[in-house]
Amino acid sequence: MSDTVAMIVFVAFPYAALTLAIVVTVLRWKLAPFTVSSISSQLLESRKLFWGSIPFHWGIVLILLGHLATLFFPATVAWWNGVPIRLYALEITGLALALWAAAGLLVLLYRRLTTARIRAVTTPMDLVVLIVLAVQIASGIWMAVGYRFGSFWSVGVVVPYVWSLLKLSPRPELLQPFPFILQLHVVSFFVLVAIFPFTRLVHLITLPLPYLARPWQRVVRMRHIEPVG
Ligand code: HEM
């Protein structure tokens, strides 16, 4: 990959995506606050939603916490991985969570494509989100299996790249020599960032954490009782 392409893909695009995400999210929040939602479809279909949404959300939230831990506490992660058995435990846990999330995502995708009532309310952007997430998770799993041990090597290369972006002194050269699959994983993250405010993903800013522990909605069916007399 040439320096110019690296500059576009690993610097210009990430900053453009972040700017777009922040500006449009703020505008959407201000101008159309009631659209900041995941627009639940539970009333239309709840069984597949349960088997898709719960594994996907638990898997992905825990994996992203792992990513954040590596970003903010790289020395601790490096120390943890200093003992092989702990490195294996971390990698196997990450992979298991990733497979769990992937299984959930497949159910969600299947539900969107095959359930008539859900298809009727599905927008093209709903499918785009699911497909980009699938690329994100598949490339993560590919890396975890094909380029072991990511939680170890990412501390020296990927973490400094992300910090270089955050500190506004980008170092695209760090990712340049890496395999395509890692580059894809990073780029698809910024694609997710760019489309974030235009999709259901925007519900993330409402930090709906209680939903991980209780049903998304409690829908109570009431039989209508005719008044006597
Ligand atoms: C710039 C942002 C990101 C970077 C730099 C990054 C980096 C990495 C690295 C280095 C690995 C390999 C870890 C290992 O083998 O132990 C990985 C794995 C993974 N990533 Fe990411 N990632 C990013 C964003 C995301 C996002 C947003 C998602 C999901 C929505 C995601 C999902 C995964 C999954 C499912 C795995 C495989 C499970 C694992 O082993 O941890 N990543 N990522």
Tab-separated table of C-alpha atoms and ligand atoms in Angstrom:
chain	number	residue	atom	x	y	z
A	1	MET	CA	0.000	0.000	0.000
A	2	SER	CA	1.439	3.390	-1.018
A	3	ASP	CA	1.883	6.254	1.461
A	4	THR	CA	-0.887	8.262	-0.225
A	5	VAL	CA	-3.410	5.440	-0.011
A	6	ALA	CA	-2.446	4.806	3.645
A	7	MET	CA	-2.919	8.518	4.349
A	8	ILE	CA	-6.407	8.449	2.824
A	9	VAL	CA	-7.532	5.158	4.368
A	10	PHE	CA	-5.976	5.362	7.835
A	11	VAL	CA	-6.025	9.135	8.450
A	12	ALA	CA	-8.368	11.161	6.225
A	13	PHE	CA	-11.189	8.622	6.272
A	14	PRO	CA	-11.148	8.054	10.082
A	15	TYR	CA	-11.198	11.803	10.784
A	16	ALA	CA	-13.955	12.399	8.217
A	17	ALA	CA	-15.974	9.530	9.710
A	18	LEU	CA	-15.578	10.845	13.267
A	19	THR	CA	-16.486	14.399	12.267
A	20	LEU	CA	-19.565	13.217	10.372
A	21	ALA	CA	-20.639	11.005	13.281
A	22	ILE	CA	-20.335	13.767	15.881
A	23	VAL	CA	-21.942	16.557	13.812
A	24	VAL	CA	-24.892	14.506	12.510
A	25	THR	CA	-25.535	12.808	15.873
A	26	VAL	CA	-25.701	16.184	17.642
A	27	LEU	CA	-27.970	17.605	14.935
A	28	ARG	CA	-30.245	14.547	15.058
A	29	TRP	CA	-30.394	14.694	18.866
A	30	LYS	CA	-31.319	18.408	18.730
A	31	LEU	CA	-33.648	18.424	15.729
A	32	ALA	CA	-35.362	15.023	15.985
A	33	PRO	CA	-34.773	13.663	19.497
A	34	PHE	CA	-37.505	11.019	19.267
A	35	THR	CA	-35.752	9.349	16.333
A	36	VAL	CA	-32.718	8.555	18.518
A	37	SER	CA	-33.830	4.995	19.077
A	38	SER	CA	-33.265	1.434	17.957
A	39	ILE	CA	-36.908	1.400	16.760
A	40	SER	CA	-37.873	-1.873	18.412
A	41	SER	CA	-39.513	-4.537	16.271
A	42	GLN	CA	-40.258	-6.809	19.218
A	43	LEU	CA	-43.999	-6.381	18.810
A	44	LEU	CA	-43.740	-7.803	15.289
A	45	GLU	CA	-41.532	-10.781	16.154
A	46	SER	CA	-39.964	-11.630	19.488
A	47	ARG	CA	-38.683	-15.220	19.431
A	48	LYS	CA	-35.865	-14.886	16.899
A	49	LEU	CA	-35.156	-11.414	18.277
A	50	PHE	CA	-34.450	-12.985	21.664
A	51	TRP	CA	-32.099	-15.665	20.259
A	52	GLY	CA	-30.330	-13.101	18.084
A	53	SER	CA	-30.223	-9.977	20.170
A	54	ILE	CA	-29.129	-11.411	23.523
A	55	PRO	CA	-26.062	-13.367	22.264
A	56	PHE	CA	-25.103	-10.557	19.873
A	57	HIS	CA	-25.287	-7.792	22.486
A	58	TRP	CA	-23.614	-9.691	25.311
A	59	GLY	CA	-20.854	-10.961	23.018
A	60	ILE	CA	-20.160	-7.628	21.352
A	61	VAL	CA	-20.353	-5.492	24.518
A	62	LEU	CA	-17.865	-7.742	26.340
A	63	ILE	CA	-15.520	-7.803	23.343
A	64	LEU	CA	-15.636	-4.028	23.026
A	65	LEU	CA	-14.851	-3.733	26.752
A	66	GLY	CA	-11.826	-5.951	26.033
A	67	HIS	CA	-10.809	-3.641	23.167
A	68	LEU	CA	-11.168	-0.597	25.455
A	69	ALA	CA	-9.131	-2.298	28.202
A	70	THR	CA	-6.312	-2.871	25.664
A	71	LEU	CA	-6.551	0.750	24.515
A	72	PHE	CA	-6.543	2.316	27.983
A	73	PHE	CA	-4.458	-0.201	29.957
A	74	PRO	CA	-1.980	-1.653	27.438
A	75	ALA	CA	0.696	-2.226	30.100
A	76	THR	CA	-1.712	-4.266	32.243
A	77	VAL	CA	-2.817	-6.351	29.235
A	78	ALA	CA	0.855	-6.931	28.301
A	79	TRP	CA	1.599	-7.951	31.904
A	80	TRP	CA	-1.396	-10.339	31.933
A	81	ASN	CA	-0.236	-11.921	28.674
A	82	GLY	CA	3.284	-12.396	30.048
A	83	VAL	CA	2.254	-15.843	31.349
A	84	PRO	CA	1.247	-18.206	28.490
A	85	ILE	CA	-1.716	-19.809	30.271
A	86	ARG	CA	-3.237	-16.370	30.931
A	87	LEU	CA	-2.686	-15.376	27.289
A	88	TYR	CA	-4.459	-18.553	26.105
A	89	ALA	CA	-7.330	-17.972	28.555
A	90	LEU	CA	-7.800	-14.404	27.274
A	91	GLU	CA	-7.622	-15.413	23.614
A	92	ILE	CA	-10.019	-18.347	24.028
A	93	THR	CA	-12.479	-16.167	25.961
A	94	GLY	CA	-12.297	-13.487	23.228
A	95	LEU	CA	-12.849	-16.044	20.496
A	96	ALA	CA	-15.769	-17.693	22.323
A	97	LEU	CA	-17.450	-14.306	22.815
A	98	ALA	CA	-16.840	-13.452	19.164
A	99	LEU	CA	-18.456	-16.696	17.995
A	100	TRP	CA	-21.367	-16.060	20.329
A	101	ALA	CA	-21.829	-12.551	18.913
A	102	ALA	CA	-21.485	-13.887	15.354
A	103	ALA	CA	-24.168	-16.522	15.956
A	104	GLY	CA	-26.516	-13.838	17.322
A	105	LEU	CA	-25.810	-11.587	14.355
A	106	LEU	CA	-26.607	-14.389	11.910
A	107	VAL	CA	-29.963	-14.938	13.648
A	108	LEU	CA	-30.695	-11.190	13.422
A	109	LEU	CA	-29.774	-11.152	9.738
A	110	TYR	CA	-31.870	-14.270	9.059
A	111	ARG	CA	-34.793	-12.668	10.915
A	112	ARG	CA	-34.584	-9.481	8.855
A	113	LEU	CA	-34.432	-11.379	5.576
A	114	THR	CA	-36.990	-14.120	6.155
A	115	THR	CA	-39.714	-12.833	8.496
A	116	ALA	CA	-42.281	-11.055	6.324
A	117	ARG	CA	-43.437	-8.589	9.014
A	118	ILE	CA	-39.851	-7.647	9.808
A	119	ARG	CA	-38.911	-7.333	6.147
A	120	ALA	CA	-41.772	-4.898	5.717
A	121	VAL	CA	-40.244	-2.482	8.262
A	122	THR	CA	-36.602	-3.060	7.267
A	123	THR	CA	-34.795	-0.175	5.587
A	124	PRO	CA	-31.713	-0.580	3.375
A	125	MET	CA	-29.664	1.023	6.176
A	126	ASP	CA	-30.758	-1.737	8.605
A	127	LEU	CA	-29.201	-4.284	6.289
A	128	VAL	CA	-26.092	-2.161	5.712
A	129	VAL	CA	-25.494	-2.041	9.489
A	130	LEU	CA	-25.864	-5.798	9.861
A	131	ILE	CA	-23.549	-6.455	6.919
A	132	VAL	CA	-20.821	-4.055	8.132
A	133	LEU	CA	-21.066	-5.606	11.611
A	134	ALA	CA	-20.708	-9.030	10.008
A	135	VAL	CA	-17.531	-7.870	8.211
A	136	GLN	CA	-16.257	-6.393	11.482
A	137	ILE	CA	-16.836	-9.562	13.485
A	138	ALA	CA	-15.704	-11.958	10.741
A	139	SER	CA	-12.431	-10.053	10.244
A	140	GLY	CA	-11.922	-10.041	14.048
A	141	ILE	CA	-12.430	-13.803	14.216
A	142	TRP	CA	-10.168	-14.314	11.193
A	143	MET	CA	-7.421	-12.333	12.947
A	144	ALA	CA	-7.901	-14.144	16.244
A	145	VAL	CA	-7.528	-17.501	14.472
A	146	GLY	CA	-5.119	-16.689	11.649
A	147	TYR	CA	-2.776	-14.144	13.252
A	148	ARG	CA	-2.479	-15.294	16.830
A	149	PHE	CA	-2.126	-13.714	19.441
A	150	GLY	CA	-3.730	-10.340	18.760
A	151	SER	CA	-4.153	-9.252	22.355
A	152	PHE	CA	-0.346	-9.535	22.581
A	153	TRP	CA	0.892	-7.950	19.348
A	154	SER	CA	-1.805	-5.276	19.113
A	155	VAL	CA	-0.351	-3.529	22.180
A	156	GLY	CA	2.799	-2.642	20.265
A	157	VAL	CA	1.268	-1.589	16.930
A	158	VAL	CA	-2.494	-1.149	16.836
A	159	VAL	CA	-2.856	0.634	20.169
A	160	PRO	CA	-0.187	3.274	19.257
A	161	TYR	CA	-1.977	3.812	15.914
A	162	VAL	CA	-5.341	4.473	17.609
A	163	TRP	CA	-3.691	6.788	20.156
A	164	SER	CA	-1.873	8.630	17.367
A	165	LEU	CA	-5.274	9.408	15.816
A	166	LEU	CA	-6.737	10.498	19.157
A	167	LYS	CA	-3.740	12.748	19.865
A	168	LEU	CA	-4.048	14.334	16.402
A	169	SER	CA	-0.601	13.206	15.270
A	170	PRO	CA	-1.584	10.244	13.072
A	171	ARG	CA	0.886	7.483	12.227
A	172	PRO	CA	-0.627	5.535	9.302
A	173	GLU	CA	2.732	3.841	8.692
A	174	LEU	CA	2.048	1.616	11.722
A	175	LEU	CA	-0.760	-0.218	9.890
A	176	GLN	CA	0.777	-0.087	6.408
A	177	PRO	CA	2.759	-3.348	6.580
A	178	PHE	CA	-0.059	-5.282	8.259
A	179	PRO	CA	-2.127	-8.055	6.627
A	180	PHE	CA	-5.196	-6.945	4.693
A	181	ILE	CA	-7.551	-8.496	7.237
A	182	LEU	CA	-6.350	-6.224	10.076
A	183	GLN	CA	-6.594	-3.207	7.775
A	184	LEU	CA	-10.128	-4.281	6.847
A	185	HIS	CA	-11.020	-4.648	10.533
A	186	VAL	CA	-9.892	-1.079	11.253
A	187	VAL	CA	-11.504	0.427	8.131
A	188	SER	CA	-14.834	-1.310	8.727
A	189	PHE	CA	-14.838	0.168	12.234
A	190	PHE	CA	-14.625	3.656	10.718
A	191	VAL	CA	-17.354	2.746	8.219
A	192	LEU	CA	-19.515	1.904	11.253
A	193	VAL	CA	-18.587	5.264	12.775
A	194	ALA	CA	-19.499	7.105	9.556
A	195	ILE	CA	-22.918	5.473	9.177
A	196	PHE	CA	-23.657	5.552	12.919
A	197	PRO	CA	-25.902	8.670	12.997
A	198	PHE	CA	-27.901	7.555	9.933
A	199	THR	CA	-28.898	4.203	11.390
A	200	ARG	CA	-30.421	2.405	14.372
A	201	LEU	CA	-26.920	2.274	15.855
A	202	VAL	CA	-27.615	5.789	17.104
A	203	HIS	CA	-29.472	4.180	20.038
A	204	LEU	CA	-26.019	3.544	21.546
A	205	ILE	CA	-25.759	7.134	22.758
A	206	THR	CA	-28.737	6.576	25.032
A	207	LEU	CA	-26.521	3.972	26.806
A	208	PRO	CA	-29.288	1.387	27.121
A	209	LEU	CA	-27.346	-0.831	29.569
A	210	PRO	CA	-30.356	-1.903	31.701
A	211	TYR	CA	-31.661	-3.643	28.570
A	212	LEU	CA	-28.913	-6.267	28.927
A	213	ALA	CA	-30.585	-7.471	32.122
A	214	ARG	CA	-34.274	-7.179	31.371
A	215	PRO	CA	-36.632	-7.603	28.400
A	216	TRP	CA	-36.493	-4.741	25.906
A	217	GLN	CA	-40.161	-3.959	26.458
A	218	ARG	CA	-42.761	-5.383	28.744
A	219	VAL	CA	-45.822	-5.848	26.607
A	220	VAL	CA	-48.877	-6.794	28.640
A	221	ARG	CA	-51.858	-8.252	26.797
A	222	MET	CA	-55.198	-7.207	28.366
A	223	ARG	CA	-58.524	-8.769	27.482
A	224	HIS	CA	-61.077	-6.055	26.935
A	225	ILE	CA	-63.849	-6.446	29.518
A	226	GLU	CA	-67.237	-4.980	28.660
A	227	PRO	CA	-68.664	-2.851	31.456
A	228	VAL	CA	-71.667	-4.537	33.115
A	229	GLY	CA	-75.081	-2.870	32.864
B	1	HEM	C1	-10.322	0.776	15.411
B	1	HEM	C2	-11.071	-0.101	16.035
B	1	HEM	C3	-10.665	-1.543	16.284
B	1	HEM	C4	-9.399	-2.081	16.378
B	1	HEM	C5	-8.075	-1.368	16.271
B	1	HEM	C6	-9.565	-3.498	16.638
B	1	HEM	C7	-8.523	-4.401	16.799
B	1	HEM	C8	-8.679	-5.760	17.003
B	1	HEM	C9	-7.604	-6.716	17.180
B	1	HEM	C10	-6.127	-6.369	17.188
B	1	HEM	C11	-8.173	-7.940	17.337
B	1	HEM	C12	-7.448	-9.299	17.565
B	1	HEM	C13	-7.573	-9.655	19.032
B	1	HEM	C14	-7.105	-11.059	19.328
B	1	HEM	O1	-6.786	-11.816	18.406
B	1	HEM	O2	-7.041	-11.373	20.509
B	1	HEM	C15	-9.608	-7.782	17.272
B	1	HEM	C16	-10.512	-8.796	17.410
B	1	HEM	C17	-11.872	-8.651	17.308
B	1	HEM	N1	-12.549	-7.476	17.121
B	1	HEM	FE1	-11.730	-5.654	16.897
B	1	HEM	N2	-10.905	-3.786	16.672
B	1	HEM	C18	-11.620	-2.610	16.474
B	1	HEM	C19	-12.988	-2.448	16.458
B	1	HEM	C20	-13.907	-3.472	16.607
B	1	HEM	C21	-15.341	-3.325	16.613
B	1	HEM	C22	-16.083	-1.985	16.537
B	1	HEM	C23	-15.890	-4.584	16.743
B	1	HEM	C24	-17.328	-5.021	16.765
B	1	HEM	C25	-18.370	-4.276	16.502
B	1	HEM	C26	-14.787	-5.511	16.808
B	1	HEM	C27	-14.929	-6.868	16.934
B	1	HEM	C28	-13.900	-7.766	17.085
B	1	HEM	C29	-14.084	-9.193	17.236
B	1	HEM	C30	-15.415	-9.927	17.247
B	1	HEM	C31	-12.820	-9.738	17.381
B	1	HEM	C32	-12.460	-11.236	17.593
B	1	HEM	C33	-12.510	-11.579	19.072
B	1	HEM	C34	-11.242	-11.386	19.815
B	1	HEM	O3	-10.360	-12.216	19.669
B	1	HEM	O4	-11.117	-10.402	20.603
B	1	HEM	N3	-13.604	-4.809	16.743
B	1	HEM	N4	-9.885	-6.451	17.072
